[in-house]
Coordinates of C-alpha atoms and ligand atoms in Angstrom, one line a residue:
X24 CA 0.0 0.0 0.0
X25 CA 1.2 3.5 -0.8
X26 CA 0.3 6.3 1.7
X27 CA 1.0 9.9 0.8
X28 CA 0.6 12.4 3.7
X29 CA 0.3 16.1 2.9
X30 CA 1.6 17.9 5.9
X31 CA 3.5 21.0 7.0
X32 CA 5.5 18.9 9.4
X33 CA 6.9 15.9 7.5
X34 CA 9.6 15.3 10.1
X35 CA 7.0 14.3 12.7
X36 CA 6.5 11.1 10.7
X37 CA 10.1 10.0 10.6
X38 CA 10.5 8.7 14.1
X39 CA 7.2 7.0 14.6
X40 CA 6.5 5.6 11.2
X41 CA 10.1 4.2 10.7
X42 CA 10.1 2.1 13.9
X43 CA 8.8 -1.2 15.1
X44 CA 6.1 -3.0 13.0
X45 CA 5.3 -0.1 10.7
X46 CA 9.1 0.4 10.0
X47 CA 9.5 -3.3 9.3
X48 CA 6.5 -3.2 6.9
X49 CA 8.1 -0.4 5.0
X50 CA 11.5 -2.2 4.8
X51 CA 9.7 -5.2 3.5
X52 CA 8.0 -3.1 0.8
X53 CA 4.5 -4.0 2.0
X54 CA 3.9 -0.4 2.9
X55 CA 5.4 2.9 1.7
X56 CA 4.6 6.1 3.8
X57 CA 5.5 9.2 2.0
X58 CA 5.2 12.5 3.9
X59 CA 5.0 15.5 1.6
X60 CA 5.5 19.1 2.7
X61 CA 2.7 20.9 0.7
X62 CA 4.5 24.2 1.4
X63 CA 6.9 23.0 -1.3
X64 CA 4.1 23.4 -3.8
X65 CA 3.3 27.0 -2.8
X66 CA 3.7 29.5 -5.7
X67 CA 3.9 32.4 -3.3
X68 CA 7.2 34.1 -3.1
X69 CA 7.2 33.7 0.7
X70 CA 6.0 30.0 0.4
X71 CA 2.7 31.0 2.0
X72 CA 0.1 28.3 2.5
X73 CA -2.6 30.0 4.5
X74 CA -4.7 33.2 4.3
X75 CA -7.4 35.1 6.2
X76 CA -10.9 33.7 6.1
X77 CA -13.5 35.4 3.9
X78 CA -16.2 36.9 6.1
X79 CA -13.7 37.7 8.9
X80 CA -13.1 36.0 12.2
X81 CA -10.0 34.6 13.9
X82 CA -7.6 32.0 12.6
X83 CA -6.2 31.2 9.2
X84 CA -7.4 29.0 6.4
X85 CA -5.2 26.6 4.3
X86 CA -5.2 27.9 0.7
X87 CA -6.4 26.0 -2.3
X88 CA -3.3 26.4 -4.6
X89 CA -0.6 24.4 -2.7
X90 CA -2.9 21.6 -1.8
X91 CA -4.7 21.4 -5.2
X92 CA -1.2 21.3 -6.9
X93 CA 0.1 18.7 -4.6
X94 CA -3.0 16.4 -5.1
X95 CA -2.9 16.9 -8.9
X96 CA 0.8 15.9 -8.8
X97 CA 0.4 12.9 -6.6
X98 CA -2.6 11.5 -8.6
X99 CA -1.5 12.3 -12.1
X100 CA -0.9 8.7 -13.2
X101 CA -3.4 7.1 -10.8
X102 CA -7.1 6.8 -10.5
X103 CA -7.5 4.4 -7.6
X104 CA -7.1 6.3 -4.3
X105 CA -9.0 7.7 -1.3
X106 CA -8.3 11.2 0.1
X107 CA -8.7 11.4 3.8
X108 CA -8.9 14.7 5.6
X109 CA -8.3 14.6 9.4
X110 CA -10.6 16.9 11.2
X111 CA -12.6 17.0 14.5
X112 CA -15.7 17.5 12.2
X113 CA -15.2 14.1 10.6
X114 CA -16.8 10.7 11.2
X115 CA -15.4 9.1 14.3
X116 CA -12.8 6.5 13.4
X117 CA -13.4 2.9 14.3
X118 CA -12.1 -0.6 13.5
X119 CA -14.6 -1.1 10.7
X120 CA -13.2 2.0 8.9
X121 CA -9.7 0.7 9.5
X122 CA -10.7 -2.6 7.8
X123 CA -12.2 -0.8 4.8
X124 CA -9.2 1.4 4.4
X125 CA -6.7 -1.5 4.7
X126 CA -8.1 -2.9 1.5
X127 CA -7.1 0.1 -0.6
X128 CA -3.8 0.3 -2.5
X129 CA -3.3 4.1 -2.3
X130 CA -4.3 6.5 0.5
X131 CA -3.7 10.2 0.7
X132 CA -4.0 11.9 4.0
X133 CA -4.3 15.7 4.4
X134 CA -3.3 17.1 7.8
X135 CA -5.0 20.3 8.6
X136 CA -3.9 23.1 10.9
X137 CA -5.3 26.4 12.0
X138 CA -9.0 26.7 11.0
X139 CA -8.6 23.9 8.5
X140 CA -8.9 23.7 4.7
X141 CA -10.7 25.9 2.2
X142 CA -14.0 24.1 1.7
X143 CA -13.3 23.8 -2.1
X144 CA -10.5 21.3 -1.4
X145 CA -12.9 19.2 0.6
X146 CA -15.6 19.5 -2.0
X147 CA -13.3 18.6 -4.9
X148 CA -10.9 16.0 -3.5
X149 CA -11.7 14.6 -0.2
X150 CA -13.5 11.2 -0.1
X151 CA -13.4 10.7 3.7
X152 CA -13.4 13.2 6.6
X153 CA -12.3 11.4 9.7
X154 CA -11.9 12.4 13.4
X155 CA -10.1 10.2 15.9
X156 CA -12.3 11.3 18.8
X157 CA -14.2 14.1 20.4
X158 CA -11.3 16.3 21.4
X159 CA -9.3 18.9 19.4
X160 CA -5.6 18.4 18.6
X161 CA -3.2 21.0 17.2
X162 CA -3.1 19.3 13.8
X163 CA -3.9 16.3 11.8
X164 CA -0.5 14.6 12.0
X165 CA -1.1 12.5 15.2
X166 CA -4.6 11.4 13.9
X167 CA -3.0 10.4 10.6
X168 CA -0.4 8.3 12.4
X169 CA -3.0 6.7 14.6
X170 CA -5.1 5.8 11.5
X171 CA -2.1 4.6 9.5
X172 CA -1.0 2.4 12.4
X173 CA -4.4 0.8 12.8
X174 CA -4.7 0.2 9.0
X175 CA -1.2 -1.2 8.6
X176 CA -1.6 -4.0 11.1
X177 CA -4.5 -5.3 9.0
X178 CA -2.5 -5.6 5.8
X179 CA -1.6 -9.2 5.1
X180 CA 2.1 -9.8 5.9
X181 CA 2.5 -6.8 8.3
X182 CA 2.0 -8.7 11.5
X183 CA 3.7 -12.1 12.2
X184 CA 2.0 -15.0 13.9
X185 CA 3.0 -14.0 17.4
X186 CA 1.8 -10.4 16.9
X187 CA -1.6 -11.0 15.5
X188 CA -4.7 -11.3 17.7
X189 CA -6.9 -13.9 16.1
X190 CA -9.8 -12.1 14.5
X191 CA -12.1 -14.9 15.6
X192 CA -15.8 -14.2 15.2
X193 CA -16.6 -14.4 18.8
X194 CA -13.9 -12.0 20.1
X195 CA -14.1 -9.6 17.3
X196 CA -16.4 -6.8 18.6
X197 CA -15.7 -7.5 22.3
X198 CA -13.1 -6.1 24.7
X199 CA -10.1 -8.4 25.2
X200 CA -9.9 -10.9 28.1
X201 CA -6.9 -10.5 30.5
X202 CA -3.6 -12.0 29.7
X203 CA -1.0 -13.6 32.0
X204 CA 2.5 -14.9 31.5
X205 CA 5.1 -16.7 33.6
X206 CA 5.7 -17.0 36.5
X207 CA 2.4 -18.4 37.8
X208 CA 3.0 -16.8 41.2
X209 CA 4.7 -13.4 41.3
X210 CA 4.9 -11.8 44.8
X211 CA 1.9 -13.9 45.7
X212 CA -0.1 -12.5 42.8
X213 CA -1.4 -15.6 41.1
X214 CA -2.8 -16.5 37.7
X215 CA -6.4 -17.8 37.3
X216 CA -6.3 -21.6 37.9
X217 CA -8.1 -22.4 34.7
X218 CA -5.3 -21.0 32.6
X219 CA -2.9 -23.5 34.1
X220 CA -5.3 -26.5 33.6
X221 CA -4.4 -27.3 30.0
X222 CA -8.1 -27.8 29.3
X223 CA -8.5 -25.8 26.1
X224 CA -12.3 -25.9 26.1
X225 CA -12.5 -24.5 29.6
X226 CA -9.9 -21.9 28.8
X227 CA -11.8 -20.8 25.8
X228 CA -15.0 -20.5 27.8
X229 CA -13.2 -18.5 30.5
X230 CA -11.8 -16.1 27.9
X231 CA -15.2 -15.6 26.3
X232 CA -16.8 -15.0 29.7
X233 CA -14.1 -12.5 30.8
X234 CA -14.4 -10.6 27.5
X235 CA -18.1 -10.4 27.9
X236 CA -17.8 -9.3 31.5
X237 CA -15.4 -6.5 30.6
X238 CA -17.5 -5.4 27.7
X239 CA -20.7 -5.3 29.8
X240 CA -18.9 -3.2 32.4
X241 CA -17.1 -0.8 30.1
X242 CA -18.8 -0.8 26.7
X243 CA -22.4 -2.1 27.0
X244 CA -23.2 -0.6 23.6
X245 CA -20.9 -3.2 22.0
X246 CA -23.1 -6.1 23.3
X247 CA -26.1 -5.1 21.3
X248 CA -24.0 -4.5 18.2
X249 CA -22.6 -8.0 18.4
X250 CA -26.1 -9.5 18.8
X251 CA -27.2 -7.6 15.7
X252 CA -24.3 -8.9 13.5
X253 CA -25.2 -11.4 10.7
X254 CA -21.8 -13.0 10.4
X255 CA -22.3 -14.8 13.8
X256 CA -24.6 -17.9 13.8
X257 CA -27.8 -18.2 15.7
X258 CA -26.2 -20.9 17.8
X259 CA -23.2 -18.7 18.8
X260 CA -25.6 -15.9 19.7
X261 CA -27.6 -18.2 21.9
X262 CA -24.4 -19.4 23.6
X263 CA -23.4 -15.8 24.0
X264 CA -26.8 -14.9 25.7
X265 CA -26.4 -17.9 28.0
X266 CA -23.0 -16.5 29.2
X267 CA -24.5 -13.1 29.7
X268 CA -27.3 -14.7 31.9
X269 CA -24.6 -16.5 33.9
X270 CA -22.7 -13.3 34.5
X271 CA -25.9 -11.5 35.6
X272 CA -26.8 -14.3 38.0
X273 CA -23.2 -14.3 39.4
X274 CA -23.4 -10.5 39.9
X275 CA -26.6 -10.8 41.8
X276 CA -25.5 -13.5 44.2
Ligands
ADE30 N1 -7.4 17.6 14.1 C1 -7.5 18.2 15.2 N2 -8.2 17.4 16.1 C2 -8.5 16.2 15.4 C3 -9.2 15.1 15.8 N3 -9.7 14.9 17.0 N4 -9.3 14.1 14.8 C4 -8.8 14.3 13.6 N5 -8.2 15.4 13.2 C5 -8.0 16.4 14.1

């Protein structure tokens, strides 16, 4: 996958995107992240990229010319791409969106600053306006990196076997169960007995139950979503409801 990032701060990407799993994916040519300083496209003699808003008010607006020219240049021999603008006004990012974006071959991110982009850039070029949450950051660079990281790990070949969490139908959509590693007793802090039993059926049941417990406690909204999904069989859903009942009974006793 090729990812172009239009930004005024390309150096922000060097550290984070060249390390660890994302760095390795780039070295293995599975992924190419290409930060582009759109100031380099400015035709202004002072390399200006922003201007005062029409209608007055505070803040500056990113101008059409440098960003239009950068986008025309990047896409001149291509027609299969999505242009993502990072903005608090966008649709809130989630795992489904990460999955959808991970299937593309070319993504272009635009990192806004100040009051954002001239609306004509959005109307002409942008296919997706995305926010990473209900808070305001100083620019789109960190959101772009968050999104790139979550997309990259879904591209086949990026994670190795030990790094991937099995995207098994039951766990997908629930919060993760707790994990433990050796030793079984650390400063008298012990590991749940079932995990040491070697009984894989019981371990699986324990994990599902712990996942459901945590999801009910922290994200009850996800439980209904899971029950509405049509990629999970009726039988699995009944099993799931039975576990919820067990949890409710346990909590009431
Ligand atoms: N730019 C500033 N804040 C943002 C956010 N929460 N999501 C995406 N882009 C942003």
